[in-house]
Amino acid sequence: MKNNHRINLSLLPSTSEVTEDGQLFIGGVSVSEVVNEFGTPVFIYDETHIKSKLNEAKKVWGKNVAYGSKAFICKYLVKLIDQSGIRIDVSTGGELSHCILSGFDPSRIVFHGNNKSVLELTRAISYGVGTIVIDSIDELERIEKLAVLNVKSEPINTMLRLTPGIEAHTHEYVKTGQHDSKFGFSIFAETTKQAVNRILSNTALKLSGFHFHIGSQIFKLDGYLEAMKVVAEFIKYYDIEELVIGGGLGVPYLNSDSQISITDWAKYIKDAAKSCGIDSKVEITAEPGRSIVAAAAITVYTIGTIKKIDNIRTYVSVDGGMSDNPRPVLYSSGYEAFLPNKMNSIGNLICRVVGKHCESGDVLVNNANLPENIEVGDLLATPVTGAYGYSMASNYNKVPRPAVVFVEEGQTKEVIRRETLEDLIRLDL
Ligand code: LLP
């Protein structure tokens, strides 16, 4: 693969190739071809990349590993997860229904959420969801009441989410393991043991294990070890089948970022469990989201306006923005930018890539390094947009959500169509 050194090719989907004349191909399809057929902005996902991450996760964690669907979900991805044989983690009734309507086996769904409603729980129980992860005393009370009415012969399978009281090294908004958190049962509260005992003494409920999740986009794995120490101390009194450590593995977004593989992450966690004396009969498993899909996709935009302000900076405006990628605005997340049709062009134009929304804060890349021959009409891409991009997309400023296209072996498959202007008004009465 040829490298023009502007974008580290390891940030791109795994089947990416650059031709002599600087055209990017993914899954054997040129980016231009996808754009000609589906327009911009468009999310292009490399199906081979996703399958290989799913396989890696299954290989190192086992088939009970669950894909964290909040990172990105659609019918077609549900089918790929189904074929891989692993589970899916959903965190709302909406994600749950999406997976059920896409034909996923309910017994392989793990249902999370810090405020599951009676309706969501009723549906989950009637679908026969494999595991409900109980997040609070209020939710336990709701489940106890519903369990009395449950007509199924099997008890409702549950896990309990523990908050271990440790701080993960990541952005404040995506930390979840600290005491001051809306999620889970504090491991040090007396009521947590009482909740466990209530589940254990209820024949309509089963407790298959415990869960904790310390945060997302984590590179310093020692936070997991700290959490594991505290959790091991708590769970040793209970006879459980599994301990789920949530998701959280960080992925590189920038040329300068380092990478930890899913395999090394699993090894670290399993070694940590061992060193904390967790019974080897307890299955240690996880819920990776970002690490499965983030690097599988790029977002491709068209450049519409280039504004040079003398002695200040150049703004490059594209036809999307904070509505298809709110992460820079929400978490100050950094991205790279490149021109998928001019991969080998030279020169360094340091510029700010912005969207088309009515906000100065609508920035996609603060200091992008683009070639000097950039022109209006060029395609511009940001890599590593496969997780928490489309899933967090909005219609702000009535901008329709992009199309999502999967590519593999020279074939394109539109898996989510572009929203139309009619779609934008469909809910209005
Ligand atoms: N399990 C639970 C209980 C979770 O809350 C999450 C993510 C995951 C698994 C998957 O974590 P991952 O492997 O993707 O880190 N919108 C933020 C990320 C929010 C993560 C929420 N929970 C972002 O764009 O960075």
Short mmCIF file of C-alpha atoms and ligand atoms in Angstrom, two decimals:
data_model
loop_
_atom_site.label_atom_id
_atom_site.label_comp_id
_atom_site.label_asym_id
_atom_site.label_seq_id
_atom_site.Cartn_x
_atom_site.Cartn_y
_atom_site.Cartn_z
CA MET A 1 0.00 0.00 0.00
CA LYS A 2 1.36 3.38 -0.95
CA ASN A 3 1.69 5.96 1.81
CA ASN A 4 1.63 9.69 1.17
CA HIS A 5 2.35 10.20 4.90
CA ARG A 6 -0.61 12.58 5.33
CA ILE A 7 -2.84 9.93 6.82
CA ASN A 8 -1.48 6.95 8.68
CA LEU A 9 -2.96 4.08 6.69
CA SER A 10 -3.42 2.03 9.86
CA LEU A 11 -6.28 4.45 10.71
CA LEU A 12 -8.16 3.34 7.60
CA PRO A 13 -10.38 0.26 7.20
CA SER A 14 -8.31 -2.91 6.84
CA THR A 15 -8.93 -3.55 3.11
CA SER A 16 -7.96 0.02 2.10
CA GLU A 17 -5.68 0.38 -0.90
CA VAL A 18 -4.28 3.43 -2.65
CA THR A 19 -3.69 3.32 -6.41
CA GLU A 20 -0.70 4.88 -8.16
CA ASP A 21 -2.85 7.88 -9.12
CA GLY A 22 -3.91 8.47 -5.51
CA GLN A 23 -7.41 6.95 -5.44
CA LEU A 24 -8.56 5.25 -2.24
CA PHE A 25 -10.29 1.87 -2.61
CA ILE A 26 -12.04 0.10 0.28
CA GLY A 27 -13.32 -3.46 -0.09
CA GLY A 28 -12.23 -3.37 -3.71
CA VAL A 29 -14.48 -0.37 -4.46
CA SER A 30 -13.21 3.14 -5.15
CA VAL A 31 -14.53 5.85 -2.89
CA SER A 32 -15.52 7.83 -6.03
CA GLU A 33 -17.70 4.95 -7.20
CA VAL A 34 -19.56 4.86 -3.88
CA VAL A 35 -20.02 8.63 -4.02
CA ASN A 36 -21.22 8.56 -7.63
CA GLU A 37 -23.87 6.04 -6.66
CA PHE A 38 -24.93 7.27 -3.21
CA GLY A 39 -23.82 10.90 -2.94
CA THR A 40 -22.25 12.67 0.06
CA PRO A 41 -22.05 12.76 2.99
CA VAL A 42 -21.79 9.00 3.16
CA PHE A 43 -20.50 6.52 5.74
CA ILE A 44 -18.51 3.76 4.01
CA TYR A 45 -18.03 0.62 6.13
CA ASP A 46 -15.58 -2.14 5.31
CA GLU A 47 -17.49 -5.37 5.90
CA THR A 48 -14.33 -7.49 5.99
CA HIS A 49 -12.90 -5.26 8.72
CA ILE A 50 -16.01 -5.66 10.89
CA LYS A 51 -16.13 -9.43 10.41
CA SER A 52 -12.50 -9.77 11.38
CA LYS A 53 -13.01 -7.68 14.57
CA LEU A 54 -16.09 -9.76 15.47
CA ASN A 55 -14.09 -12.94 14.94
CA GLU A 56 -11.19 -11.64 17.02
CA ALA A 57 -13.56 -10.68 19.85
CA LYS A 58 -15.23 -14.10 19.77
CA LYS A 59 -11.90 -15.90 19.64
CA VAL A 60 -10.41 -14.16 22.65
CA TRP A 61 -13.50 -13.57 24.80
CA GLY A 62 -15.70 -16.52 23.79
CA LYS A 63 -19.15 -16.59 22.21
CA ASN A 64 -20.78 -14.82 25.15
CA VAL A 65 -18.99 -11.58 24.34
CA ALA A 66 -21.64 -8.97 23.44
CA TYR A 67 -21.32 -6.27 20.79
CA GLY A 68 -22.14 -2.84 22.31
CA SER A 69 -24.81 -1.79 19.83
CA LYS A 70 -24.84 1.87 20.90
CA ALA A 71 -21.64 2.31 18.86
CA PHE A 72 -23.59 1.63 15.66
CA ILE A 73 -26.45 -0.67 14.73
CA CYS A 74 -28.54 -1.38 11.65
CA LYS A 75 -30.36 -4.45 10.31
CA TYR A 76 -27.44 -5.53 8.17
CA LEU A 77 -24.94 -5.30 11.03
CA VAL A 78 -27.34 -7.29 13.22
CA LYS A 79 -27.18 -10.01 10.55
CA LEU A 80 -23.36 -10.01 10.63
CA ILE A 81 -23.38 -10.25 14.42
CA ASP A 82 -25.89 -13.06 14.25
CA GLN A 83 -23.60 -14.94 11.84
CA SER A 84 -20.61 -14.37 14.10
CA GLY A 85 -22.47 -16.14 16.91
CA ILE A 86 -21.87 -13.54 19.64
CA ARG A 87 -24.38 -11.60 21.77
CA ILE A 88 -25.62 -8.02 21.50
CA ASP A 89 -25.76 -5.47 24.32
CA VAL A 90 -28.62 -2.96 24.04
CA SER A 91 -29.13 -0.04 26.38
CA THR A 92 -32.65 1.14 25.58
CA GLY A 93 -35.99 -0.24 24.46
CA GLY A 94 -35.22 1.36 21.07
CA GLU A 95 -32.00 -0.56 20.55
CA LEU A 96 -33.74 -3.68 21.84
CA SER A 97 -36.60 -3.36 19.38
CA HIS A 98 -34.18 -2.60 16.52
CA CYS A 99 -32.39 -5.89 17.14
CA ILE A 100 -35.62 -7.87 17.57
CA LEU A 101 -37.13 -6.38 14.38
CA SER A 102 -33.88 -7.21 12.59
CA GLY A 103 -34.46 -10.86 13.50
CA PHE A 104 -31.87 -11.30 16.27
CA ASP A 105 -32.36 -14.16 18.72
CA PRO A 106 -33.66 -12.49 21.95
CA SER A 107 -31.92 -15.06 24.13
CA ARG A 108 -28.60 -13.60 22.94
CA ILE A 109 -29.50 -10.04 23.95
CA VAL A 110 -28.17 -8.35 27.10
CA PHE A 111 -30.39 -5.47 28.21
CA HIS A 112 -28.69 -2.50 29.92
CA GLY A 113 -29.81 0.99 30.92
CA ASN A 114 -29.99 3.10 34.06
CA ASN A 115 -33.67 3.94 33.70
CA LYS A 116 -35.52 1.07 32.07
CA SER A 117 -39.24 1.74 32.13
CA VAL A 118 -41.93 -0.77 33.09
CA LEU A 119 -42.92 -0.91 29.41
CA GLU A 120 -39.36 -1.59 28.26
CA LEU A 121 -38.92 -4.29 30.91
CA THR A 122 -42.30 -5.86 30.09
CA ARG A 123 -41.34 -6.07 26.43
CA ALA A 124 -37.89 -7.45 27.22
CA ILE A 125 -39.40 -10.19 29.40
CA SER A 126 -42.05 -11.10 26.85
CA TYR A 127 -39.44 -11.26 24.04
CA GLY A 128 -37.41 -13.62 26.25
CA VAL A 129 -34.31 -11.43 26.42
CA GLY A 130 -31.32 -13.49 27.61
CA THR A 131 -30.12 -11.19 30.39
CA ILE A 132 -31.42 -8.06 32.07
CA VAL A 133 -28.65 -6.14 33.82
CA ILE A 134 -30.27 -4.59 36.88
CA ASP A 135 -28.98 -1.07 37.44
CA SER A 136 -30.81 0.20 40.55
CA ILE A 137 -33.07 -0.69 43.48
CA ASP A 138 -36.00 0.96 41.72
CA GLU A 139 -35.46 -1.22 38.69
CA LEU A 140 -35.19 -4.33 40.89
CA GLU A 141 -38.58 -3.47 42.35
CA ARG A 142 -40.07 -3.11 38.87
CA ILE A 143 -38.60 -6.47 37.81
CA GLU A 144 -39.83 -8.21 40.99
CA LYS A 145 -43.38 -7.06 40.23
CA LEU A 146 -43.15 -8.15 36.59
CA ALA A 147 -41.62 -11.51 37.57
CA VAL A 148 -44.80 -12.36 39.49
CA LEU A 149 -46.74 -11.98 36.24
CA ASN A 150 -44.18 -13.79 34.07
CA VAL A 151 -45.83 -16.75 32.34
CA LYS A 152 -42.58 -18.27 31.08
CA SER A 153 -41.43 -21.40 32.89
CA GLU A 154 -37.81 -20.24 33.23
CA PRO A 155 -36.87 -17.61 35.82
CA ILE A 156 -35.85 -14.19 34.42
CA ASN A 157 -32.09 -14.16 34.01
CA THR A 158 -30.37 -11.11 35.50
CA MET A 159 -27.00 -9.66 36.28
CA LEU A 160 -26.30 -6.81 38.66
CA ARG A 161 -24.31 -3.78 37.56
CA LEU A 162 -21.69 -2.76 40.11
CA THR A 163 -20.05 0.64 40.34
CA PRO A 164 -16.55 -0.14 41.59
CA GLY A 165 -15.67 3.43 42.61
CA ILE A 166 -12.60 3.86 40.42
CA GLU A 167 -11.77 6.61 37.94
CA ALA A 168 -10.94 5.55 34.38
CA HIS A 169 -8.44 7.75 32.54
CA THR A 170 -10.75 9.13 29.88
CA HIS A 171 -13.06 12.05 29.08
CA GLU A 172 -15.34 12.97 31.98
CA TYR A 173 -18.51 12.43 29.93
CA VAL A 174 -17.65 8.80 29.16
CA LYS A 175 -16.38 7.77 32.62
CA THR A 176 -18.83 5.53 34.43
CA GLY A 177 -17.03 3.56 37.14
CA GLN A 178 -16.63 6.33 39.76
CA HIS A 179 -18.88 6.63 42.86
CA ASP A 180 -20.45 9.80 41.59
CA SER A 181 -22.24 8.11 38.70
CA LYS A 182 -25.83 7.60 37.62
CA PHE A 183 -25.02 3.99 36.70
CA GLY A 184 -25.17 0.86 38.81
CA PHE A 185 -25.05 -0.19 42.47
CA SER A 186 -22.19 1.23 44.50
CA ILE A 187 -20.10 -1.71 45.54
CA PHE A 188 -19.62 -0.27 49.03
CA ALA A 189 -23.28 0.40 49.81
CA GLU A 190 -25.01 -2.00 52.20
CA THR A 191 -28.10 -1.90 49.98
CA THR A 192 -26.14 -3.57 47.17
CA LYS A 193 -25.71 -6.78 49.17
CA GLN A 194 -29.37 -6.59 50.12
CA ALA A 195 -30.29 -6.30 46.43
CA VAL A 196 -28.19 -9.36 45.60
CA ASN A 197 -29.86 -11.33 48.38
CA ARG A 198 -33.30 -10.27 47.16
CA ILE A 199 -32.53 -11.64 43.69
CA LEU A 200 -31.04 -14.85 45.08
CA SER A 201 -34.04 -15.53 47.30
CA ASN A 202 -36.58 -14.92 44.51
CA THR A 203 -37.34 -18.12 42.60
CA ALA A 204 -38.77 -16.12 39.70
CA LEU A 205 -35.31 -14.54 39.17
CA LYS A 206 -31.88 -15.94 38.46
CA LEU A 207 -28.58 -14.10 39.03
CA SER A 208 -26.08 -15.31 36.43
CA GLY A 209 -23.40 -12.79 37.30
CA PHE A 210 -22.13 -9.28 37.84
CA HIS A 211 -21.25 -6.47 35.49
CA PHE A 212 -19.15 -3.35 35.64
CA HIS A 213 -18.18 -0.80 32.98
CA ILE A 214 -15.64 1.86 33.88
CA GLY A 215 -15.86 4.04 30.77
CA SER A 216 -15.06 4.32 27.09
CA GLN A 217 -12.02 5.17 24.90
CA ILE A 218 -9.62 3.83 27.56
CA PHE A 219 -5.92 3.31 26.84
CA LYS A 220 -4.59 2.96 30.37
CA LEU A 221 -5.75 -0.55 31.19
CA ASP A 222 -4.73 -0.35 34.86
CA GLY A 223 -8.19 1.11 35.59
CA TYR A 224 -9.62 -2.34 34.83
CA LEU A 225 -7.18 -3.95 37.27
CA GLU A 226 -8.14 -1.49 40.01
CA ALA A 227 -11.83 -2.18 39.36
CA MET A 228 -11.25 -5.92 39.25
CA LYS A 229 -9.56 -5.86 42.69
CA VAL A 230 -12.60 -4.22 44.26
CA VAL A 231 -15.09 -6.36 42.36
CA ALA A 232 -13.24 -9.61 43.18
CA GLU A 233 -13.55 -8.81 46.87
CA PHE A 234 -17.31 -8.32 46.49
CA ILE A 235 -18.19 -11.28 44.26
CA LYS A 236 -16.22 -13.96 46.09
CA TYR A 237 -19.21 -14.64 48.36
CA TYR A 238 -21.49 -15.53 45.45
CA ASP A 239 -21.70 -18.54 43.19
CA ILE A 240 -21.93 -16.93 39.73
CA GLU A 241 -21.38 -17.97 36.13
CA GLU A 242 -20.04 -14.78 34.61
CA LEU A 243 -18.39 -11.44 35.22
CA VAL A 244 -18.75 -8.85 32.45
CA ILE A 245 -16.26 -6.00 32.34
CA GLY A 246 -18.24 -3.84 29.89
CA GLY A 247 -16.60 -2.20 26.90
CA GLY A 248 -14.19 0.70 26.78
CA LEU A 249 -11.13 -0.29 24.77
CA GLY A 250 -9.72 2.88 23.19
CA VAL A 251 -9.01 3.15 19.47
CA PRO A 252 -6.59 5.48 17.66
CA TYR A 253 -8.20 8.46 15.90
CA LEU A 254 -5.06 10.45 15.11
CA ASN A 255 -1.85 9.63 13.26
CA SER A 256 0.00 9.94 16.57
CA ASP A 257 -2.32 7.68 18.64
CA SER A 258 -1.22 4.21 19.72
CA GLN A 259 -3.30 1.06 19.51
CA ILE A 260 -4.15 -1.84 21.84
CA SER A 261 -5.62 -4.90 20.14
CA ILE A 262 -8.79 -6.62 21.32
CA THR A 263 -6.60 -9.69 21.91
CA ASP A 264 -4.17 -7.83 24.19
CA TRP A 265 -7.09 -6.17 26.01
CA ALA A 266 -8.71 -9.57 26.71
CA LYS A 267 -5.41 -11.02 27.87
CA TYR A 268 -4.83 -8.09 30.25
CA ILE A 269 -8.30 -8.44 31.75
CA LYS A 270 -8.14 -12.21 32.09
CA ASP A 271 -4.72 -11.98 33.75
CA ALA A 272 -6.12 -9.28 36.05
CA ALA A 273 -9.03 -11.54 37.02
CA LYS A 274 -6.60 -14.34 37.80
CA SER A 275 -4.31 -12.12 39.84
CA CYS A 276 -7.33 -10.95 41.85
CA GLY A 277 -8.17 -14.55 42.70
CA ILE A 278 -11.44 -14.73 40.77
CA ASP A 279 -12.58 -18.35 40.59
CA SER A 280 -11.53 -19.82 37.23
CA LYS A 281 -15.06 -21.26 36.83
CA VAL A 282 -16.38 -17.69 36.42
CA GLU A 283 -16.46 -16.75 32.73
CA ILE A 284 -14.90 -13.31 32.19
CA THR A 285 -16.43 -11.55 29.24
CA ALA A 286 -16.94 -8.08 27.70
CA GLU A 287 -19.08 -5.75 25.60
CA PRO A 288 -16.84 -4.07 23.01
CA GLY A 289 -18.52 -1.49 20.78
CA ARG A 290 -16.04 1.10 19.50
CA SER A 291 -13.18 -1.37 19.01
CA ILE A 292 -15.35 -3.46 16.65
CA VAL A 293 -16.66 -0.76 14.32
CA ALA A 294 -14.81 2.57 14.77
CA ALA A 295 -11.95 2.04 12.32
CA ALA A 296 -14.18 0.07 9.92
CA ALA A 297 -15.67 3.27 8.48
CA ILE A 298 -14.79 6.60 6.96
CA THR A 299 -17.17 9.49 6.33
CA VAL A 300 -16.89 11.11 2.92
CA TYR A 301 -18.03 14.68 2.31
CA THR A 302 -17.88 17.10 -0.61
CA ILE A 303 -16.03 20.38 -0.16
CA GLY A 304 -18.33 23.29 -1.01
CA THR A 305 -16.51 26.40 0.15
CA ILE A 306 -12.87 27.27 0.83
CA LYS A 307 -12.39 30.55 2.65
CA LYS A 308 -8.89 31.93 3.17
CA ILE A 309 -8.62 34.64 5.81
CA ASP A 310 -5.26 36.35 5.40
CA ASN A 311 -2.89 35.86 8.34
CA ILE A 312 -5.54 33.94 10.25
CA ARG A 313 -6.56 30.61 8.73
CA THR A 314 -8.33 28.77 5.91
CA TYR A 315 -11.79 27.31 6.48
CA VAL A 316 -12.81 24.29 4.41
CA SER A 317 -16.58 23.74 4.54
CA VAL A 318 -18.11 20.35 3.83
CA ASP A 319 -21.70 19.20 3.28
CA GLY A 320 -22.14 17.58 6.72
CA GLY A 321 -20.80 18.46 10.16
CA MET A 322 -21.89 18.21 13.76
CA SER A 323 -25.13 16.44 12.73
CA ASP A 324 -23.25 13.38 11.42
CA ASN A 325 -20.30 13.65 13.82
CA PRO A 326 -21.01 15.46 17.10
CA ARG A 327 -17.94 13.99 18.82
CA PRO A 328 -15.57 16.93 18.20
CA VAL A 329 -18.15 19.31 19.69
CA LEU A 330 -19.17 17.03 22.57
CA TYR A 331 -15.82 15.65 23.69
CA SER A 332 -13.27 17.82 21.79
CA SER A 333 -12.36 14.65 19.92
CA GLY A 334 -9.65 14.97 17.31
CA TYR A 335 -9.89 13.54 13.80
CA GLU A 336 -7.65 13.45 10.75
CA ALA A 337 -8.86 14.58 7.32
CA PHE A 338 -7.69 13.57 3.86
CA LEU A 339 -8.75 13.70 0.23
CA PRO A 340 -9.64 10.15 -0.89
CA ASN A 341 -9.13 11.09 -4.58
CA LYS A 342 -5.86 12.93 -4.04
CA MET A 343 -4.09 10.56 -1.67
CA ASN A 344 -0.67 11.26 -3.18
CA SER A 345 -0.93 15.05 -3.55
CA ILE A 346 1.75 17.13 -1.93
CA GLY A 347 1.98 20.32 0.12
CA ASN A 348 0.72 21.14 3.56
CA LEU A 349 -2.30 23.37 3.87
CA ILE A 350 -3.12 23.61 7.57
CA CYS A 351 -6.81 24.46 7.70
CA ARG A 352 -9.99 24.06 9.74
CA VAL A 353 -12.57 21.62 8.38
CA VAL A 354 -16.04 22.78 9.32
CA GLY A 355 -19.61 21.66 8.65
CA LYS A 356 -22.62 23.47 7.24
CA HIS A 357 -24.46 24.10 10.51
CA CYS A 358 -25.32 27.51 11.90
CA GLU A 359 -22.73 27.42 14.67
CA SER A 360 -19.11 28.51 14.80
CA GLY A 361 -18.53 25.45 16.98
CA ASP A 362 -19.47 23.16 14.09
CA VAL A 363 -15.89 22.00 13.61
CA LEU A 364 -14.93 18.53 12.36
CA VAL A 365 -11.14 18.91 12.35
CA ASN A 366 -9.47 21.84 14.00
CA ASN A 367 -6.06 21.74 12.32
CA ALA A 368 -6.29 19.49 9.31
CA ASN A 369 -3.29 18.97 7.07
CA LEU A 370 -4.56 18.87 3.47
CA PRO A 371 -2.74 19.07 0.13
CA GLU A 372 -2.23 22.49 -1.43
CA ASN A 373 -4.12 21.56 -4.61
CA ILE A 374 -7.40 21.22 -2.69
CA GLU A 375 -10.40 22.57 -4.65
CA VAL A 376 -14.12 23.13 -4.29
CA GLY A 377 -15.82 19.89 -5.38
CA ASP A 378 -13.07 17.63 -3.97
CA LEU A 379 -14.08 14.76 -1.72
CA LEU A 380 -12.84 15.03 1.88
CA ALA A 381 -12.88 12.10 4.28
CA THR A 382 -12.49 11.61 8.02
CA PRO A 383 -11.39 8.16 9.17
CA VAL A 384 -12.45 6.18 12.27
CA THR A 385 -16.06 7.35 12.17
CA GLY A 386 -17.69 3.91 12.43
CA ALA A 387 -18.54 4.19 16.15
CA TYR A 388 -20.70 6.86 17.79
CA GLY A 389 -21.02 8.74 14.50
CA TYR A 390 -24.17 7.62 12.72
CA SER A 391 -25.57 6.37 16.05
CA MET A 392 -25.32 9.89 17.51
CA ALA A 393 -26.34 11.70 14.31
CA SER A 394 -29.13 14.27 14.44
CA ASN A 395 -31.21 16.38 12.08
CA TYR A 396 -29.98 19.67 13.50
CA ASN A 397 -30.71 22.51 11.05
CA LYS A 398 -32.91 19.99 9.22
CA VAL A 399 -29.91 18.33 7.65
CA PRO A 400 -30.87 14.83 6.43
CA ARG A 401 -28.83 11.97 7.87
CA PRO A 402 -26.27 10.46 5.43
CA ALA A 403 -26.50 7.12 3.65
CA VAL A 404 -24.56 4.18 5.09
CA VAL A 405 -22.91 1.87 2.56
CA PHE A 406 -21.08 -1.40 3.24
CA VAL A 407 -18.39 -2.52 0.79
CA GLU A 408 -16.77 -5.92 0.32
CA GLU A 409 -15.06 -7.74 -2.52
CA GLY A 410 -15.89 -5.13 -5.12
CA GLN A 411 -19.58 -4.94 -4.14
CA THR A 412 -21.50 -2.07 -2.52
CA LYS A 413 -24.53 -2.52 -0.32
CA GLU A 414 -26.57 0.44 0.88
CA VAL A 415 -27.64 -0.61 4.38
CA ILE A 416 -29.25 2.66 5.52
CA ARG A 417 -30.63 4.98 2.86
CA ARG A 418 -30.03 8.70 2.95
CA GLU A 419 -32.83 10.64 4.64
CA THR A 420 -34.98 12.65 2.26
CA LEU A 421 -36.48 16.07 2.75
CA GLU A 422 -39.86 14.30 3.13
CA ASP A 423 -38.39 12.22 5.97
CA LEU A 424 -37.57 15.45 7.76
CA ILE A 425 -41.21 16.41 8.03
CA ARG A 426 -42.72 12.95 8.53
CA LEU A 427 -43.35 13.32 12.27
CA ASP A 428 -45.03 16.71 12.04
CA LEU A 429 -48.82 16.59 12.57
N1 LLP B 1 -21.16 -1.65 27.80
C1 LLP B 1 -21.74 -0.62 28.44
C2 LLP B 1 -22.53 -0.88 29.64
C3 LLP B 1 -21.57 0.68 27.96
O1 LLP B 1 -22.13 1.70 28.61
C4 LLP B 1 -20.80 0.92 26.80
C5 LLP B 1 -20.64 2.27 26.25
C6 LLP B 1 -20.24 -0.20 26.15
C7 LLP B 1 -20.43 -1.46 26.68
C8 LLP B 1 -19.42 -0.05 24.89
O2 LLP B 1 -18.27 0.68 25.15
P1 LLP B 1 -17.14 0.89 24.02
O3 LLP B 1 -16.45 -0.43 23.77
O4 LLP B 1 -17.81 1.36 22.80
O5 LLP B 1 -16.25 1.89 24.62
N2 LLP B 1 -20.57 8.45 22.86
C9 LLP B 1 -19.28 8.26 23.47
C10 LLP B 1 -19.11 6.85 24.01
C11 LLP B 1 -20.19 6.48 25.01
C12 LLP B 1 -20.02 5.06 25.51
C13 LLP B 1 -21.24 4.63 26.25
N3 LLP B 1 -21.17 3.29 26.77
C14 LLP B 1 -18.20 8.60 22.44
O6 LLP B 1 -18.52 8.93 21.30
O7 LLP B 1 -17.00 8.57 22.77
#
